[in-house]
XYZ file of C-alpha atoms in Angstrom:
590
model
C -20.465 7.614 -4.658
C -17.088 9.909 -5.729
C -15.349 7.011 -4.565
C -16.883 4.370 -6.142
C -16.079 6.582 -9.924
C -12.755 7.196 -9.043
C -12.324 3.484 -8.141
C -14.474 2.630 -11.360
C -12.059 5.264 -14.280
C -8.520 4.037 -11.926
C -9.647 0.223 -13.374
C -10.600 1.490 -17.099
C -6.884 2.680 -17.284
C -5.687 -0.613 -16.186
C -5.928 -1.204 -20.370
C -2.456 1.087 -20.206
C -0.762 -1.173 -17.842
C 1.596 -3.990 -18.974
C 0.566 -6.054 -16.466
C -3.504 -6.533 -18.168
C -1.282 -8.319 -21.233
C -1.076 -11.445 -19.667
C -5.171 -12.137 -19.328
C -5.388 -10.400 -22.806
C -5.128 -14.393 -24.558
C -8.031 -15.504 -22.595
C -9.916 -12.699 -23.179
C -9.451 -12.639 -27.640
C -9.544 -16.108 -27.647
C -13.585 -15.662 -27.744
C -13.199 -12.597 -29.775
C -15.024 -14.259 -32.580
C -18.201 -15.216 -31.343
C -21.557 -12.932 -29.769
C -20.237 -11.295 -26.852
C -23.430 -11.204 -24.886
C -23.424 -15.066 -24.241
C -18.979 -15.538 -24.432
C -17.659 -11.845 -23.558
C -19.781 -10.317 -21.356
C -20.033 -13.543 -19.057
C -16.124 -14.021 -19.111
C -15.486 -10.377 -18.115
C -18.118 -10.808 -15.328
C -16.731 -13.732 -13.612
C -13.327 -12.702 -14.172
C -14.368 -9.069 -12.389
C -16.543 -10.859 -9.740
C -13.251 -13.080 -9.373
C -11.701 -10.658 -8.776
C -13.144 -8.579 -6.441
C -13.932 -11.262 -4.229
C -10.288 -12.699 -3.680
C -8.748 -9.098 -3.301
C -11.656 -8.464 -0.716
C -10.554 -11.095 1.655
C -7.252 -11.105 0.296
C -6.318 -7.276 1.915
C -7.733 -7.978 5.144
C -4.244 -10.122 5.765
C -5.792 -13.633 6.032
C -2.945 -15.974 5.903
C -5.476 -19.067 4.724
C -7.348 -17.199 2.432
C -3.586 -16.409 0.678
C -2.194 -19.559 0.440
C -6.183 -20.988 -0.535
C -5.571 -17.998 -3.147
C -2.315 -19.545 -4.655
C -3.577 -23.067 -4.833
C -6.902 -21.683 -6.207
C -3.864 -19.790 -8.836
C -2.533 -22.927 -9.891
C -5.810 -24.813 -10.548
C -6.684 -21.855 -12.295
C -3.521 -22.028 -14.386
C -3.870 -25.449 -15.327
C -7.568 -25.209 -16.106
C -6.379 -22.086 -18.803
C -3.455 -24.236 -19.749
C -5.434 -27.251 -21.171
C -8.103 -24.350 -23.014
C -4.550 -22.995 -24.449
C -3.877 -26.843 -25.855
C -7.447 -27.486 -26.540
C -7.744 -24.210 -28.996
C -4.277 -25.120 -30.389
C -4.017 -28.787 -31.256
C -7.315 -30.372 -30.252
C -6.051 -33.775 -31.374
C -2.910 -34.207 -29.998
C -4.040 -33.060 -26.533
C -6.829 -36.083 -27.129
C -4.170 -38.268 -27.436
C -1.883 -37.072 -24.770
C -4.435 -36.104 -21.949
C -7.319 -38.028 -22.272
C -9.352 -38.571 -20.122
C -8.444 -35.232 -17.817
C -8.035 -33.030 -21.013
C -11.479 -33.618 -22.113
C -12.729 -30.681 -19.597
C -10.017 -28.055 -21.496
C -10.753 -29.547 -24.339
C -15.239 -29.413 -23.772
C -14.609 -25.288 -22.455
C -14.094 -24.256 -25.614
C -16.114 -27.468 -27.825
C -18.836 -26.566 -26.185
C -18.618 -23.052 -26.507
C -18.214 -23.581 -30.254
C -21.240 -26.277 -30.396
C -23.485 -24.179 -28.380
C -22.749 -21.070 -30.624
C -24.086 -22.831 -33.388
C -26.803 -23.974 -32.085
C -28.264 -20.242 -30.894
C -27.662 -21.282 -27.574
C -24.531 -18.942 -26.750
C -21.980 -20.641 -24.103
C -22.106 -18.257 -21.123
C -21.778 -20.911 -18.723
C -18.167 -21.843 -20.187
C -17.261 -18.227 -20.959
C -18.402 -17.226 -16.963
C -15.904 -20.008 -15.840
C -13.396 -19.362 -17.480
C -13.520 -15.374 -16.705
C -13.483 -17.162 -12.528
C -10.336 -18.413 -13.996
C -9.687 -15.611 -15.169
C -10.124 -13.560 -12.404
C -8.064 -16.317 -9.637
C -4.906 -15.211 -11.976
C -5.230 -11.247 -13.028
C -3.150 -9.096 -10.512
C -3.421 -5.637 -12.018
C -0.437 -3.026 -10.999
C -1.058 -1.523 -7.662
C -1.003 2.306 -8.713
C -2.483 5.003 -6.220
C -6.044 4.763 -6.904
C -5.582 0.640 -6.356
C -3.193 0.642 -3.668
C -5.647 3.358 -1.903
C -8.243 0.773 -2.011
C -6.104 -2.413 -0.955
C -4.489 -0.014 2.308
C -8.390 0.957 3.573
C -9.512 -2.454 3.589
C -6.577 -4.084 4.785
C -7.477 -1.278 7.932
C -10.571 -0.936 7.600
C -11.144 -4.818 7.864
C -14.172 -6.663 5.234
C -16.626 -4.286 5.027
C -19.720 -3.682 1.605
C -18.038 -0.772 1.072
C -14.462 -1.717 0.221
C -15.387 -4.515 -2.137
C -17.827 -2.296 -3.627
C -14.892 0.100 -4.707
C -12.732 -3.154 -5.577
C -15.731 -4.665 -8.145
C -15.512 -0.899 -9.386
C -12.332 -0.914 -10.236
C -12.741 -4.543 -11.657
C -15.716 -3.614 -13.724
C -14.095 -0.220 -14.603
C -11.188 -3.081 -16.526
C -13.425 -5.304 -17.367
C -14.655 -2.026 -20.037
C -11.576 -1.295 -21.223
C -10.918 -4.631 -22.203
C -14.847 -5.063 -23.950
C -13.917 -2.147 -25.384
C -10.712 -4.120 -26.732
C -13.046 -6.920 -27.330
C -15.224 -5.693 -29.198
C -12.731 -3.854 -31.574
C -10.797 -7.507 -31.501
C -13.956 -9.506 -32.827
C -14.469 -7.042 -35.984
C -10.367 -7.422 -36.484
C -10.666 -11.587 -36.338
C -14.155 -11.575 -38.593
C -12.334 -9.638 -41.317
C -9.750 -11.583 -41.215
C -12.286 -14.680 -41.549
C -13.824 -13.313 -44.333
C -11.151 -12.088 -46.048
C -8.017 -14.664 -45.675
C -9.785 -17.696 -44.651
C -8.235 -17.797 -41.685
C -9.805 -19.211 -39.249
C -8.102 -22.470 -38.258
C -4.401 -20.679 -38.147
C -6.059 -17.532 -35.761
C -7.228 -20.686 -33.757
C -3.793 -21.535 -33.202
C -2.574 -18.553 -32.793
C -4.764 -17.443 -29.802
C -3.956 -20.871 -28.373
C -0.640 -19.930 -28.675
C -0.806 -16.697 -27.178
C -2.650 -18.110 -24.044
C 0.235 -20.496 -23.387
C 2.343 -18.247 -23.317
C 0.266 -15.559 -20.740
C 0.258 -18.768 -18.658
C 3.674 -19.486 -18.678
C 3.804 -15.849 -18.076
C 2.364 -15.594 -14.903
C 3.294 -18.686 -12.968
C 6.928 -17.696 -14.022
C 5.829 -14.364 -12.276
C 6.053 -11.867 -15.076
C 2.898 -10.799 -14.661
C 3.700 -8.693 -12.002
C 7.334 -8.087 -12.136
C 8.896 -7.845 -15.487
C 6.355 -6.564 -17.343
C 5.390 -4.364 -15.064
C 8.704 -2.353 -15.842
C 8.073 -2.671 -19.548
C 5.228 0.178 -19.702
C 5.361 2.913 -21.913
C 2.579 4.904 -20.402
C 2.538 6.058 -16.945
C -0.690 4.527 -15.705
C 0.384 5.844 -12.134
C 0.660 9.174 -12.761
C -2.735 9.498 -14.955
C -4.758 8.092 -11.680
C -2.042 10.303 -9.320
C -4.117 13.314 -11.998
C -7.642 11.499 -11.295
C -6.626 11.710 -7.036
C -5.351 15.809 -7.377
C -8.430 17.156 -9.742
C -11.434 14.968 -8.028
C -12.550 16.882 -5.506
C -13.402 15.934 -1.929
C -11.025 12.827 -2.459
C -8.318 13.585 -0.508
C -10.150 12.816 3.176
C -11.608 9.600 1.521
C -9.164 7.811 -0.187
C -8.041 6.160 2.376
C -5.137 5.262 4.962
C -1.645 6.924 4.399
C 0.964 8.266 6.273
C 2.036 11.249 3.755
C -1.516 12.665 3.097
C -3.330 16.229 4.787
C -6.151 17.674 5.059
C -5.758 20.795 7.173
C -8.508 22.812 8.451
C -9.871 25.998 7.081
C -8.409 28.283 9.486
C -11.258 30.957 9.394
C -11.392 31.206 13.001
C -15.096 29.427 12.743
C -14.926 25.912 14.553
C -18.574 23.568 13.633
C -19.501 20.829 15.611
C -17.677 17.987 13.318
C -19.781 15.583 15.673
C -19.775 13.519 18.692
C -16.475 11.914 19.745
C -17.136 7.803 19.534
C -15.944 5.764 22.098
C -12.947 4.511 23.313
C -14.059 1.239 25.170
C -12.777 -0.593 21.618
C -8.766 -0.049 23.172
C -6.815 -2.959 23.605
C -4.726 -1.726 26.263
C -3.552 1.454 27.729
C -0.237 2.888 28.728
C 0.328 5.774 31.095
C -2.984 5.848 32.299
C -5.870 3.700 33.409
C -8.650 3.372 30.657
C -10.375 6.815 30.037
C -14.202 6.871 28.623
C -15.409 9.629 27.212
C -17.713 10.524 29.881
C -15.299 11.196 32.038
C -14.047 13.358 29.679
C -16.412 16.588 29.417
C -15.415 19.228 30.904
C -11.681 18.784 29.716
C -10.875 19.915 26.432
C -9.476 16.803 24.509
C -6.941 16.591 21.456
C -6.941 12.879 19.736
C -3.864 12.507 18.035
C -3.457 8.571 15.854
C 0.222 7.709 15.419
C 1.917 4.685 14.856
C 5.495 4.543 16.530
C 7.420 3.480 13.101
C 5.799 6.520 11.042
C 7.989 9.080 10.006
C 5.030 11.781 9.539
C 3.658 10.972 13.241
C 7.425 10.965 14.665
C 8.020 14.744 12.797
C 4.622 15.597 14.593
C 5.411 14.083 17.709
C 7.443 16.761 18.957
C 4.512 19.665 18.885
C 1.689 16.986 20.147
C 3.998 16.227 23.356
C 4.688 20.471 23.891
C 0.929 21.291 24.008
C 0.679 18.258 26.122
C 3.011 19.650 28.567
C 2.181 23.026 28.434
C -1.833 23.166 28.288
C -1.862 20.348 30.717
C -2.859 22.373 33.817
C -5.480 24.163 31.681
C -7.678 22.180 30.770
C -6.561 19.516 27.829
C -6.570 16.335 28.019
C -3.928 14.730 25.123
C -4.508 10.805 23.863
C -2.310 9.065 21.814
C -3.735 6.040 19.896
C -1.901 3.602 19.359
C -2.642 1.958 15.728
C -0.645 -0.305 13.766
C 0.585 -1.005 10.274
C 3.251 -3.261 10.867
C 2.345 -6.269 12.402
C 5.644 -5.542 15.254
C 3.916 -2.546 15.646
C 0.955 -5.078 17.352
C 3.305 -5.910 20.311
C 2.217 -4.425 23.461
C 6.056 -4.659 24.155
C 7.771 -2.872 21.420
C 4.810 0.195 22.028
C 6.026 0.628 25.799
C 9.307 0.513 24.830
C 8.813 3.006 21.985
C 6.535 5.099 24.572
C 9.459 5.391 26.957
C 12.302 6.273 23.931
C 9.859 9.146 22.809
C 9.356 10.809 26.317
C 5.421 9.902 25.766
C 3.817 10.686 28.693
C 0.534 11.621 28.310
C -2.396 8.590 27.650
C -1.541 5.620 24.612
C -4.625 4.071 23.880
C -3.714 0.827 22.105
C -5.958 0.219 19.146
C -5.079 -3.135 17.751
C -8.403 -3.833 16.859
C -8.252 -0.625 14.806
C -11.932 -0.096 16.603
C -11.396 3.553 17.625
C -9.828 4.251 14.370
C -13.094 3.260 12.411
C -15.033 4.789 15.588
C -13.413 8.347 13.635
C -13.817 7.104 10.395
C -10.288 8.029 10.277
C -7.500 7.091 7.179
C -4.532 9.111 8.134
C -1.307 8.614 10.335
C -1.444 11.158 11.780
C -4.301 12.022 12.649
C -5.663 14.880 14.823
C -8.792 15.806 15.825
C -9.970 18.545 18.161
C -12.528 18.164 21.032
C -14.441 20.384 23.186
C -15.509 20.256 26.696
C -19.002 19.109 25.606
C -17.664 16.133 23.839
C -17.918 17.372 20.412
C -15.410 16.968 17.836
C -14.636 20.652 16.471
C -11.959 20.129 13.717
C -9.061 17.774 12.357
C -5.951 17.665 10.817
C -4.112 15.213 9.221
C -0.734 14.775 7.958
C 2.227 16.832 9.203
C 2.347 20.896 9.472
C 0.120 23.384 10.614
C 1.139 23.283 14.112
C 0.694 26.387 14.604
C -2.773 26.889 13.452
C -3.079 23.586 15.471
C -1.983 24.892 18.704
C -4.731 28.378 17.869
C -7.972 25.961 17.597
C -6.792 24.259 21.445
C -6.356 27.709 23.008
C -9.904 29.025 20.783
C -11.442 25.476 22.502
C -10.148 26.024 26.772
C -11.044 29.333 25.620
C -14.867 28.503 25.546
C -14.337 26.076 27.984
C -13.900 28.766 30.440
C -10.200 27.717 30.933
C -7.569 29.968 31.927
C -4.064 30.111 29.454
C -0.937 30.584 30.411
C 0.560 34.071 28.207
C 3.621 32.298 26.951
C 2.472 30.031 23.971
C 4.619 30.565 21.176
C 3.547 32.766 17.795
C 1.984 29.899 15.297
C 5.052 30.935 12.573
C 7.532 29.946 15.886
C 5.516 26.718 16.314
C 5.950 25.665 13.049
C 9.960 26.869 12.776
C 10.422 24.879 16.395
C 14.127 23.122 16.028
C 14.349 19.726 15.763
C 17.274 16.706 15.800
C 16.919 13.900 15.080
C 13.959 11.861 13.284
C 11.969 14.620 14.525
C 13.304 17.067 12.303
C 11.457 18.567 9.773
C 11.474 17.145 6.358
C 13.009 19.648 3.601
C 10.259 19.314 1.644
C 12.094 21.290 -1.253
C 14.376 18.694 -2.039
C 12.329 15.891 -1.290
C 11.939 13.446 -4.758
C 11.098 9.897 -3.053
C 8.052 8.736 -1.987
C 7.679 5.952 1.218
C 8.060 2.828 -1.421
C 7.316 -0.419 0.860
C 9.363 -3.743 0.292
C 6.145 -6.308 0.941
C 4.991 -7.337 -2.112
C 1.201 -6.435 -0.875
C 2.347 -2.803 -1.864
C 5.580 -3.111 -3.298
C 6.058 -0.450 -6.103
C 9.136 0.332 -8.602
C 11.382 -2.769 -8.092
C 14.028 -3.441 -10.347
C 15.819 -6.623 -9.606
C 15.931 -9.309 -12.441
C 12.428 -11.325 -12.518
C 10.792 -9.406 -10.437
C 9.988 -10.489 -6.674
C 8.639 -13.747 -6.287
C 6.084 -13.603 -3.079
C 6.040 -15.767 -0.004
C 9.015 -18.186 -0.676
C 13.029 -17.634 -0.639
C 14.765 -16.852 -3.602
C 17.748 -15.279 -5.032
C 17.652 -11.734 -6.372
C 20.561 -9.345 -7.825
C 20.945 -5.628 -7.801
C 21.491 -4.620 -10.979
C 23.992 -2.106 -12.452
C 21.949 1.013 -12.567
C 19.329 2.051 -10.709
C 16.869 4.520 -12.263
C 15.208 7.226 -9.805
C 13.368 5.458 -6.692
C 13.966 2.217 -8.798
C 14.932 -0.220 -5.602
C 16.366 -4.065 -5.847
C 17.448 -6.692 -3.037
C 21.362 -8.675 -3.261
C 21.246 -12.387 -2.013
C 18.420 -14.401 -0.981
C 15.431 -12.965 0.130
C 11.712 -14.215 1.390
C 9.278 -11.293 0.500
C 6.158 -11.572 2.272
C 3.249 -9.611 2.684
C 4.479 -6.426 3.906
C 8.254 -7.448 4.454
C 11.461 -8.579 2.680
C 13.368 -11.351 5.535
C 17.379 -11.944 4.509
C 18.893 -15.439 4.533
C 22.419 -14.682 4.748
C 25.090 -12.700 5.728
C 26.237 -10.221 2.654
C 22.059 -9.515 1.598
C 21.456 -5.960 0.510
C 19.452 -3.404 -0.824
C 19.827 -0.606 -3.051
C 17.899 2.440 -3.743
C 18.278 5.234 -6.097
C 16.755 8.593 -4.198
C 16.294 12.168 -3.785
C 15.982 13.191 -0.607
C 17.947 14.821 2.358
C 17.323 11.957 4.718
C 16.776 8.159 4.488
C 14.860 5.736 6.542
C 14.204 2.399 7.210
C 11.791 0.366 8.976
C 13.650 -2.583 10.125
C 13.647 -5.448 12.814
C 16.194 -8.553 14.182
C 15.485 -12.168 13.464
C 12.473 -14.047 15.459
C 15.385 -15.096 17.931
C 16.030 -11.393 19.101
C 19.827 -10.702 18.075
C 21.412 -7.632 16.620
C 21.989 -7.692 12.949
C 24.930 -5.892 12.020
C 24.906 -3.840 8.784
C 26.738 -1.340 6.342
C 25.667 1.695 4.822
C 26.805 2.761 1.559
C 25.524 6.101 -0.526
C 27.174 6.127 -4.460
C 28.971 2.894 -2.691
C 31.175 5.000 -0.075
C 30.769 5.500 3.388
C 28.479 8.186 4.580
C 30.955 10.413 6.499
C 29.385 13.327 7.732
C 26.120 12.522 5.646
C 25.282 9.331 8.131
C 21.731 9.063 9.641
C 21.357 9.091 13.391
C 21.679 5.756 13.121
C 24.950 4.749 11.447
C 28.360 5.466 12.048
C 30.568 7.617 9.207
C 32.202 4.757 8.565
C 28.643 3.343 7.553
C 28.098 0.223 10.419
C 25.635 0.240 12.885
C 23.230 -2.420 13.998
C 19.483 -3.405 13.910
C 18.938 -3.752 17.959
C 14.738 -3.443 18.034
C 12.174 -3.704 15.864
C 11.614 0.608 14.663
C 12.872 2.843 12.167
C 16.356 4.042 11.670
C 17.248 6.986 10.272
C 20.847 6.087 8.313
C 21.453 9.126 6.017
C 21.249 12.671 6.478
C 22.697 15.054 3.646
C 24.449 17.851 5.435
C 25.649 19.186 1.852
C 23.725 19.917 -1.349
C 20.768 17.383 -1.368
C 20.796 15.468 -5.017
C 19.632 12.157 -6.319
C 22.185 9.511 -4.755
C 22.358 5.758 -4.302
C 21.895 4.302 -1.456
C 22.774 0.538 -0.472
C 22.789 -1.345 2.572
C 24.578 -4.886 3.147
C 23.288 -7.166 6.503
C 26.523 -8.732 8.025
C 24.315 -11.129 9.678
C 20.898 -12.945 8.763
C 17.767 -13.179 9.622
C 16.995 -8.876 9.661
C 13.526 -7.772 8.413
C 13.104 -4.923 6.101
C 9.943 -3.007 5.449
C 9.497 0.422 4.031
C 11.646 3.378 3.027
C 10.678 6.959 3.797
C 12.716 10.259 3.211
C 12.643 13.745 4.388
């Protein structure tokens, strides 16, 4: 129930977002008609259609994405004809007959039905369905969590219900606007007798909205014109509402630590591991065979910076307590498509020196069995097969080790005497990507480049989803804005370069900057050159770039490109790819 309330409130806040502007003309076009017979059916049709399309699209089915693109263009044609019918019915009759009759009747039938007292319920519902296909709300923190959860958990009544609650929240705020607008229009008609001019003005506004949606301005330019930070308001809801952190949806940097009061309650039975699509470093393991052992289940994915920073501690626990009754199982649940490739995971396991069993969870079967939401996530299971504690995200490594030791003692296993203290465990020195983040200077969030979850994109014209397009980098970028330069195809989860010289720029504030990259389909290495504030990084080069900024993408993984060694401050990062074909997925920081 709490999640439904949160989703609903997130939808209400969309009225403050510029992404709602393109659909307002279609809503206000019916502001002078009875709400129950006109406005309400329109809003219901819009909310239901958005929930249906978003539910299907969130699970990543390519045919659904293509079908939705076709549906959007059909809806644009319908709305354009409807706008012409509002603006110039006689001219539309002459130019578009007989096809215009569809649009003209959308308006004329509603007028006739209103005059006859029957209401235009069917017409308004149809317009609402078309508007639902066109509406692309800004993906703030709340909608982002819902969509990502739907993508990882698969289609379900729960995720569809959350999306519907979000859409109904938006419909509620639009209903309020419609109620206010209807009274304004009624006053104008009574005092000025301007019914026809209002009608034509709405027609012009609707046509402009069609053009804005067709050009992608609704998800590009308008997003940067917001005068109210809805993302900040939504994040405030996430922070204030209780118990939301563990349930909202998957994320790489969420955390939910165990209480640490010395008691370890039973949280449930260990779910089955039978859904694994493969195993590394071990034959398949099952719950029954693990009885008598203390088990640590670590959900991770190899390009996740938070997982990589936690990994040294997991490796250390596996080594230290392996002969004392502990079994560590890494459950590799992929975030990006390339992480589903078994060969890529095998190479990563070898490179990262992971020697304990790894279950390949490409179908997210084990993930769903644990009702998990996060990378990394640690579940502590006693010798009787019961989950006794959990921890989401980085940190609290000393406390986690104490939980392992307590469960081993309960099972009667002897323990080594040289266990590090919690303080020492947390302060363990790490290098490369495994070095712990400088949280005091971390002011840049994880940022995805694919259009499904992209935020703060600053190239003029916005992203052009799923087609090759030319992009430019603005002269200046605000903090946490990023841009593309050159010719790119922005897909659902990545951006693909088409030519040598293509660039990505990011204005960031953090000690470390990482970028998840893959070479082209042919697998050939892609050379790159890194700059920071327009200069080679020098001493601030990361582990995957030289002092002169040079490097190459030779595998599907996370690349550390910047590590500031002096005072950490706001900088402008730029990477130029000297060869075509690279795939760029996400920026992460530390």
